[in-house]
Short mmCIF file of C-alpha atoms in Angstrom, two decimals:
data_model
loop_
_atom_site.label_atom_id
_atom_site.label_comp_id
_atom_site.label_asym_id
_atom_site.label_seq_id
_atom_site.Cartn_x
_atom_site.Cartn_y
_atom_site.Cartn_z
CA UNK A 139 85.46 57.98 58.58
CA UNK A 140 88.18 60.19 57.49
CA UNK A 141 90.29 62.80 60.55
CA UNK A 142 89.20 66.13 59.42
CA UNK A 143 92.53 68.91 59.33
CA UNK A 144 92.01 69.54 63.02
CA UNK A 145 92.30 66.07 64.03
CA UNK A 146 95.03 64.87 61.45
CA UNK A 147 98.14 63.21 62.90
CA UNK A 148 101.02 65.57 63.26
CA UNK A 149 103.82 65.43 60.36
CA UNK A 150 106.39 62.97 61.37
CA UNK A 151 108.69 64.06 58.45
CA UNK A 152 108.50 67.92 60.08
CA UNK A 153 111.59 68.29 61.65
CA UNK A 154 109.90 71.64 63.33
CA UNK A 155 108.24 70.52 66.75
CA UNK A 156 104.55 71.87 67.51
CA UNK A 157 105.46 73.35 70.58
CA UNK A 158 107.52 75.83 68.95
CA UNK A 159 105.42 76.37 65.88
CA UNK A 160 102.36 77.66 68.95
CA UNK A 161 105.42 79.71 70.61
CA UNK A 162 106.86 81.43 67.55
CA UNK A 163 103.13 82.29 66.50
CA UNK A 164 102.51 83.75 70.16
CA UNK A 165 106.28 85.35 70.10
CA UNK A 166 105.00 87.11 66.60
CA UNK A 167 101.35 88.38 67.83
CA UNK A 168 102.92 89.63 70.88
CA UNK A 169 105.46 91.33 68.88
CA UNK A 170 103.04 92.84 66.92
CA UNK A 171 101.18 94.30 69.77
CA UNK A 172 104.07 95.92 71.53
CA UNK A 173 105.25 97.44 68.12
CA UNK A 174 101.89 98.99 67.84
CA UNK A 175 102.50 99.89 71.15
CA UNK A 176 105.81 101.53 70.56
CA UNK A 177 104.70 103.52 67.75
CA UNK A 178 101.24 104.87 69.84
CA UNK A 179 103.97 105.94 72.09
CA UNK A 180 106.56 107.59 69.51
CA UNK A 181 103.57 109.72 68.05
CA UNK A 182 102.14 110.59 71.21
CA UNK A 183 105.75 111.54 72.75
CA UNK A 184 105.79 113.99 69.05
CA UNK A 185 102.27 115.84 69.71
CA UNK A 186 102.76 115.88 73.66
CA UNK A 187 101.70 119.50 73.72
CA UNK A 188 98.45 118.15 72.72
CA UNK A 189 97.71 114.52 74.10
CA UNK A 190 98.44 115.89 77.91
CA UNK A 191 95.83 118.61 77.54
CA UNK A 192 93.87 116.65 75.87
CA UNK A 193 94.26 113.81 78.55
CA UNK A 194 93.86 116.20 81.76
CA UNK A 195 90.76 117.43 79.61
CA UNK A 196 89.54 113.85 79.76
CA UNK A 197 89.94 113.25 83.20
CA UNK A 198 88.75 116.37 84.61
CA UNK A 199 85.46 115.74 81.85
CA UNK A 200 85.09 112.67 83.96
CA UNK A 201 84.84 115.07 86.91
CA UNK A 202 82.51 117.42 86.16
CA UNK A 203 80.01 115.69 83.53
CA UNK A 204 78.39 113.41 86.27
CA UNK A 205 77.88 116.80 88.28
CA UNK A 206 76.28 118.08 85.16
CA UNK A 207 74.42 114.54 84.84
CA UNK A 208 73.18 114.81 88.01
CA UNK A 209 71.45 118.46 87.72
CA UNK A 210 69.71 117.50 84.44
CA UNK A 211 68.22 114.32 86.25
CA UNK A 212 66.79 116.75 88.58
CA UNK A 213 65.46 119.04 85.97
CA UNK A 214 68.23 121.37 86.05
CA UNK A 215 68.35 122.75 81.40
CA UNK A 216 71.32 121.64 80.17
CA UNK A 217 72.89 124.95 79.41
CA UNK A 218 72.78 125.91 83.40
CA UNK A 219 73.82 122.79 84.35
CA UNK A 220 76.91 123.64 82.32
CA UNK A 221 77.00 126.89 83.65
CA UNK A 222 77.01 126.11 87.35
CA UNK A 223 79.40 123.15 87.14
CA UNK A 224 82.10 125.26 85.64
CA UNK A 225 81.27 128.61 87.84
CA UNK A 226 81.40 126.12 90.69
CA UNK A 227 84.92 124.60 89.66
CA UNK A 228 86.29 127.49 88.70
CA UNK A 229 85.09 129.83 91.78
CA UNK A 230 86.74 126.49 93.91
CA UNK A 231 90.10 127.42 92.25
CA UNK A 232 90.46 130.71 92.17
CA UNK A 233 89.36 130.84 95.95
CA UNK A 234 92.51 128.01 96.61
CA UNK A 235 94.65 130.57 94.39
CA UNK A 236 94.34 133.44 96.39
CA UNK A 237 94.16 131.46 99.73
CA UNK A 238 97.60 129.90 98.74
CA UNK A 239 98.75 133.66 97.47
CA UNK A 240 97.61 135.41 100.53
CA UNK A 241 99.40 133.25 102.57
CA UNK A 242 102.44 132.99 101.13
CA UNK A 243 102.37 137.10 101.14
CA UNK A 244 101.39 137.21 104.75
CA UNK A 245 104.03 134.75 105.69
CA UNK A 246 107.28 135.49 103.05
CA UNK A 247 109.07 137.96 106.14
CA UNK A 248 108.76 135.13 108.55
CA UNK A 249 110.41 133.11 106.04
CA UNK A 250 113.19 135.14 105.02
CA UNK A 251 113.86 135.95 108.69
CA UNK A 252 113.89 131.46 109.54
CA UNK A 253 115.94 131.02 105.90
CA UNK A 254 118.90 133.67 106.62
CA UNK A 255 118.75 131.89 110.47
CA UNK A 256 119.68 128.65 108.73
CA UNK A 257 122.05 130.10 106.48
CA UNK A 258 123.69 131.28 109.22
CA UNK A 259 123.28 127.82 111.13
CA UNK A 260 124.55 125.97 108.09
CA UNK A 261 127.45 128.25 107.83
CA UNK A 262 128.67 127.35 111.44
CA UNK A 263 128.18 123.97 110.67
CA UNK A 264 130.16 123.73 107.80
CA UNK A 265 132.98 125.60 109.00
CA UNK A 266 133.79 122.73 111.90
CA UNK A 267 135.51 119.15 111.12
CA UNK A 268 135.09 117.32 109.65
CA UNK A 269 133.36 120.06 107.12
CA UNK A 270 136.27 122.13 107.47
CA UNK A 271 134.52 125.21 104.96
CA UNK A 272 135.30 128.49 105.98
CA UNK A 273 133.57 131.80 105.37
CA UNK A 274 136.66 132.67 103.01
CA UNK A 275 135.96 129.57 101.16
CA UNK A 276 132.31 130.00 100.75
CA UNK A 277 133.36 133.52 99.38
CA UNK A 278 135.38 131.63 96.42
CA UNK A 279 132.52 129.50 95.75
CA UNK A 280 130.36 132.46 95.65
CA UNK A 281 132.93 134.62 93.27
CA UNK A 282 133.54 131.04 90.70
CA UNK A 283 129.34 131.07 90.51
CA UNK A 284 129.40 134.54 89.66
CA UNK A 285 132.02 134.11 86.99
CA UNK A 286 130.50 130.61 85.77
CA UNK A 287 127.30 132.78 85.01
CA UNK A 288 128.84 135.49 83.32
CA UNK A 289 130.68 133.23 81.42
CA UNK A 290 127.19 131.35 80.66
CA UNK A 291 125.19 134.31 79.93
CA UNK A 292 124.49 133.19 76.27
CA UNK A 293 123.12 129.91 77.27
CA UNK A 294 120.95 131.05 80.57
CA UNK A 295 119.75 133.39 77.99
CA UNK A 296 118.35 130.99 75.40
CA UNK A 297 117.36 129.09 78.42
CA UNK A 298 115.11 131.99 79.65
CA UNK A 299 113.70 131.95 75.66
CA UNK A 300 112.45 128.44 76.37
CA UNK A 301 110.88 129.34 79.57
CA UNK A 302 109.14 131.82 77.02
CA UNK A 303 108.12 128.94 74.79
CA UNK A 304 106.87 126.48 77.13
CA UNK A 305 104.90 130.01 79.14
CA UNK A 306 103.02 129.77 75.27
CA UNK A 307 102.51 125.96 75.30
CA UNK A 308 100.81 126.05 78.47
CA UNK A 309 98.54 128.55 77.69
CA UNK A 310 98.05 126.38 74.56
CA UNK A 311 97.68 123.71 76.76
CA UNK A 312 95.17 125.22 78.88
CA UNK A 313 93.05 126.30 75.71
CA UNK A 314 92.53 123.05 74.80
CA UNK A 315 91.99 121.27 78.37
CA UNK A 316 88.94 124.11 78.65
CA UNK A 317 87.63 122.95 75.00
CA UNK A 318 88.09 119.68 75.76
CA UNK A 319 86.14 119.96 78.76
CA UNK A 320 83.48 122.24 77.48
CA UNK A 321 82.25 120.04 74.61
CA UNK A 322 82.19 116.71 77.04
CA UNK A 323 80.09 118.85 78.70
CA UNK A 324 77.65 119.38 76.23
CA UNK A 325 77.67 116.56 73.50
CA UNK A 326 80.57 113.69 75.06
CA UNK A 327 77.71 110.77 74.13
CA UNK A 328 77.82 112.30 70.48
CA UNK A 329 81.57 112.74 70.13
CA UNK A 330 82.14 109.18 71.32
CA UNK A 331 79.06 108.17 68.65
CA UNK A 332 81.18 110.31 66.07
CA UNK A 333 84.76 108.26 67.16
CA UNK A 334 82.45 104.82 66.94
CA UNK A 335 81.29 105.20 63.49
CA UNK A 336 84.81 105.29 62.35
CA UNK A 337 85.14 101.78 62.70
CA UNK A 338 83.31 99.07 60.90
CA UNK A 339 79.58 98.32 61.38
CA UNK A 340 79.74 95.01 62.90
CA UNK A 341 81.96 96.36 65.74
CA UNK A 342 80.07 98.90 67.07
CA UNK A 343 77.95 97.18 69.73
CA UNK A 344 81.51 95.76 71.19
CA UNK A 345 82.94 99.41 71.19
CA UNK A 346 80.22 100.77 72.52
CA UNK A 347 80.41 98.47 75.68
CA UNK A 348 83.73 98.84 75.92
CA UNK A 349 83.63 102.67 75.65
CA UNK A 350 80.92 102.74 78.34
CA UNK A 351 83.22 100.29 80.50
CA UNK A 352 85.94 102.82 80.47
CA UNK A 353 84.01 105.89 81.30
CA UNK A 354 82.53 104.18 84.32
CA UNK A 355 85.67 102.90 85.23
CA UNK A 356 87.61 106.34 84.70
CA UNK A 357 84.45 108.69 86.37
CA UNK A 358 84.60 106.19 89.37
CA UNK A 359 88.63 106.33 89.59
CA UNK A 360 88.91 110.12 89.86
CA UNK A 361 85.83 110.52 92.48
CA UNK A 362 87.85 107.95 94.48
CA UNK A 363 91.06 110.07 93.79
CA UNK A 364 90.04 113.07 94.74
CA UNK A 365 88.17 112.18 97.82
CA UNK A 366 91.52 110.52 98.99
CA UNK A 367 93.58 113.24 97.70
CA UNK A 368 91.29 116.12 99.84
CA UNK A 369 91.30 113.63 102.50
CA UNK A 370 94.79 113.74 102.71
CA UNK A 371 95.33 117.38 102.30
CA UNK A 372 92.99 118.21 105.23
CA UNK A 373 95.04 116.09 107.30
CA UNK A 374 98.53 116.97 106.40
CA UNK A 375 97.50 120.24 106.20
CA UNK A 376 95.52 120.41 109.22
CA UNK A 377 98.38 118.84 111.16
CA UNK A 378 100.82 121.47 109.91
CA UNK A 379 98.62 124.62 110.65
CA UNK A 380 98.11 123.01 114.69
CA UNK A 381 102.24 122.39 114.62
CA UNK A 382 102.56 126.44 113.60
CA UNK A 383 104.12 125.07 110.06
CA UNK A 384 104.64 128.01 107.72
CA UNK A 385 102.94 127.20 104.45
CA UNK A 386 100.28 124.94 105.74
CA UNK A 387 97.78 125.90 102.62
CA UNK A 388 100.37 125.45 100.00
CA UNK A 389 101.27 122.06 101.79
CA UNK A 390 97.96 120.65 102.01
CA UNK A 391 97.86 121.86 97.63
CA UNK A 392 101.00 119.70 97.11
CA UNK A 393 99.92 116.63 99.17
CA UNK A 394 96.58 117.10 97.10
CA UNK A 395 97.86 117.03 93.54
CA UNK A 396 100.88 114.51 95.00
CA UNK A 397 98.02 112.02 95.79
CA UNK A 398 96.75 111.64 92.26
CA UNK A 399 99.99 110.18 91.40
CA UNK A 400 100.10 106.87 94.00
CA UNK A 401 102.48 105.72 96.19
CA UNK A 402 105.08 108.50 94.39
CA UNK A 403 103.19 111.44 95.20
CA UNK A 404 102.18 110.49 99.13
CA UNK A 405 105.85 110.14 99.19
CA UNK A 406 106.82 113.52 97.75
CA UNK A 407 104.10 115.66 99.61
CA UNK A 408 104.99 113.96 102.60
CA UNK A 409 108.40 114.86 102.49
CA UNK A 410 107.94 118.50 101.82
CA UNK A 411 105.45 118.81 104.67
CA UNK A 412 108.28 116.87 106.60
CA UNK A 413 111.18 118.81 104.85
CA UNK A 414 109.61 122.15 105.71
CA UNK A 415 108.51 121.89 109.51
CA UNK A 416 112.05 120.41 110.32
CA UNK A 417 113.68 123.44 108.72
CA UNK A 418 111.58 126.05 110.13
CA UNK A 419 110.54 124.52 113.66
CA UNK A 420 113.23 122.19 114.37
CA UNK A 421 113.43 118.26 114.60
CA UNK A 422 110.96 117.57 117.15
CA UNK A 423 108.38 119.21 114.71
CA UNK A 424 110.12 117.39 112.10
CA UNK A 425 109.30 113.71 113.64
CA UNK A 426 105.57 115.10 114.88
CA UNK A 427 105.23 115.70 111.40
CA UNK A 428 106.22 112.76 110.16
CA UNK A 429 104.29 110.61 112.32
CA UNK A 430 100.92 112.79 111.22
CA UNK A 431 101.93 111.89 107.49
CA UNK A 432 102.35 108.02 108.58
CA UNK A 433 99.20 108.16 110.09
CA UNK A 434 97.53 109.49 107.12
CA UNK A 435 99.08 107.72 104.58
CA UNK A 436 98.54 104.41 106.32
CA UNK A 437 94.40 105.03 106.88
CA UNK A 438 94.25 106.03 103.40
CA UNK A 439 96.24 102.85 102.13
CA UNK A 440 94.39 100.68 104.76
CA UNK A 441 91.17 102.16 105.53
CA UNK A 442 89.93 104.60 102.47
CA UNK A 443 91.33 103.24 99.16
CA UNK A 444 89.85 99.45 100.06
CA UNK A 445 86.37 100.81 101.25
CA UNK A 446 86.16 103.47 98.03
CA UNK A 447 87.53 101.24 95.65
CA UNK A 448 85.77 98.05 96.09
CA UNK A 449 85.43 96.26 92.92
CA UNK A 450 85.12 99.22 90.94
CA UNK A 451 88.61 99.53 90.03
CA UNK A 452 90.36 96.58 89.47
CA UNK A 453 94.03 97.49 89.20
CA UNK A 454 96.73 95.19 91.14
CA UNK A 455 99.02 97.57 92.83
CA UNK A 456 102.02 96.03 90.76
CA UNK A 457 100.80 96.80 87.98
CA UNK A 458 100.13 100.85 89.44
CA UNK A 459 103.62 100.89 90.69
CA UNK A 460 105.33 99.65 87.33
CA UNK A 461 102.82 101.74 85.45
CA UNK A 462 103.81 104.79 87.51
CA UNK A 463 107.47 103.77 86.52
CA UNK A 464 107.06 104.02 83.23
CA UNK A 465 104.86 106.61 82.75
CA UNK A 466 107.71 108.36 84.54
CA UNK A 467 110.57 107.28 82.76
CA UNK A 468 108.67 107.52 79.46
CA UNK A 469 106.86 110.88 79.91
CA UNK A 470 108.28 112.58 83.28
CA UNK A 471 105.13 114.18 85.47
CA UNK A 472 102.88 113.79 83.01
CA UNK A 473 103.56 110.07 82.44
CA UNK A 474 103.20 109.35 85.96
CA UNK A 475 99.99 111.44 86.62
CA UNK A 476 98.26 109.68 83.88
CA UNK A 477 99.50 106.18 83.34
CA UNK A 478 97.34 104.80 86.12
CA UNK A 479 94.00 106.17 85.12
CA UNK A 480 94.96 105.56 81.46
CA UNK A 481 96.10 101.47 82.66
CA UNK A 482 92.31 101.46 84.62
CA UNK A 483 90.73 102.95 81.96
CA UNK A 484 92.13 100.28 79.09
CA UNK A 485 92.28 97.60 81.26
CA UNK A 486 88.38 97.81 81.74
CA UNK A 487 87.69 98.46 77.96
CA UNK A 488 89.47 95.37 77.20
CA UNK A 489 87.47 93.18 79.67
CA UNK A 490 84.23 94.58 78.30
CA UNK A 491 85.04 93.93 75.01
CA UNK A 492 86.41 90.42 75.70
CA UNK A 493 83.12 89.47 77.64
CA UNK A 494 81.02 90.98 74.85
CA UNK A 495 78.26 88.64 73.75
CA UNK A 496 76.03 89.53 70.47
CA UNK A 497 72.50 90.87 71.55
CA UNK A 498 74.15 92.11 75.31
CA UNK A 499 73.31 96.04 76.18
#
């Protein structure tokens, strides 16, 4: 009986060993993948002013269309299901809008009054040793800032043109997360039927599960998000109000939107809830504040995100934290806010499409 290839003797005359033959293969796939990868990257980095609405389109579709869902399962038509979902979100943020303006209104004299206090603090402080800075000298510094902006005019100027340009691109921006959202809304299952059809016949069952994989995976992720993220706010926030923290609404909005963005954005809405009751009601606010955002942030690390997330959402936290990192270093804010839905999201896909067998629905 004659060794078929598979089973023929390795070639003694090949001075090449197999071992590295297997590695340089692997070295070459992986290669390949992480130049696809680059390039995904390089184009998205080029149309950013559309892939981040389109991507907080996405996410907030996987918000709001199991609302909708959930109203046509209990006879709700389709067009008012539509209809109340987005007069319900968007009644929820223009009420936050105003509560946040109103407040800030009510409570800017207060401010000014605790600000020029600390000015005047900071001054005294810096004028002793080992500061040694003077009134006279914080004079000069005031007079060279002065003459450093006159001197930059042209540039703040073209500066304040950009602001223009990126005022446009967000309403751009905010055109497309609304039409985004809209037609998941009414026809997602089609649009995702349209995107499958692309690809070749024989893959569509695979896609299919894997689209379906990611959707669950990305509408579970956010409801966890959020209810952490409010759960958060109302304490932060509600611990700030009791400690007479100016700003306690617009605290409780940062610590919200800092929560979609883990273990960065806990940090950062900590610290300005932190930052701001130390500077207006001194540092044994400060510390009471800080151990209220301790608290919080250990139940929600210890208590909330394990019972939510169960198996759900199968993310390790290193790869969350290195994921935040380089969403970050790649794309700023943006990067980090979306790189961990985006790794849950793919990393589910892939598994579903791995575990695909022919005939499975």
């Amino acid at each position: 009986m004659t060794e078929g290839p598979l089973n023929a003797p390795p070639n003694r005359d090949d001075p090449i060993p197999e071992g590295l033959k297997l590695g340089a293969r692997f070295t070459g796939y992986l290669l390949v993948i992480i130049a696809g990868i680059t390039v995904a990257i390089f184009v998205a980095l080029q149309i950013a002013q559309i892939v981040v609405p389109f991507l907080a389109g996405l996410v907030l579709s996987a918000l709001l269309v199991p609302m909708s869902t959930f109203l046509q399962r209990h006879r709700w038509p389709k067009w008012l299901a539509v209809v109340t979902v987005w007069v319900v979100v968007l009644g929820l943020l223009a009420g936050l809008v105003l509560l946040i303006t109103f407040q800030i209104r009510s409570e800017i004299p207060e401010i000014q009054k605790q600000v020029a206090t600390t000015l005047d603090e900071a001054k005294q402080l810096l004028a002793t040793q080992p500061f040694g800075i003077t009134e006279a000298k914080l004079n000069d510094l005031v007079d060279s800032s002065g003459k450093w902006l006159q001197d930059n005019a042209a540039g703040l100027g073209s500066g304040a043109a950009e602001v223009g340009t990126t005022a446009a691109h967000v309403i751009e921006g905010v055109i497309i997360i609304l039409f985004v959202t809209l037609f998941a809304l009414i026809d997602g299952r089609g649009i995702w039927t349209w995107v499958v059809n692309i690809w070749p016949k024989k893959a569509h069952a695979r896609i299919f599960a894997a689209g379906e994989a990611g959707w669950k995976t990305l509408t579970n992720f956010i409801r966890i998000q959020l209810v952490v993220a409010a759960s958060d706010a109302i304490g932060i926030g509600v611990g700030a109000l009791i400690l007479g923290v100016p700003l306690a609404v617009p605290i409780a909005m940062v610590v919200f939107l800092g929560a979609f963005v883990p273990f960065v954005g806990a940090i950062v809405g900590g610290a300005v809830a932190v930052g701001l009751a130390l500077l207006f009601n001194g540092w044994v606010h400060g510390l009471i504040m800080l151990a209220i955002v301790v608290v919080v942030q250990q139940l929600e690390s210890h208590v909330l995100q394990p019972w939510l997330t169960g198996p759900t959402v199968k993310i390790h936290p290193l790869a969350v934290i290195l994921g935040v990192t380089a969403g970050a270093a790649v794309a700023g804010i943006a990067g980090a806010f979306f790189s961990v839905p985006v790794i849950a999201t793919l990393n589910a896909m892939i598994h579903a499409a791995k575990d695909y067998r022919v005939g499975q629905r």
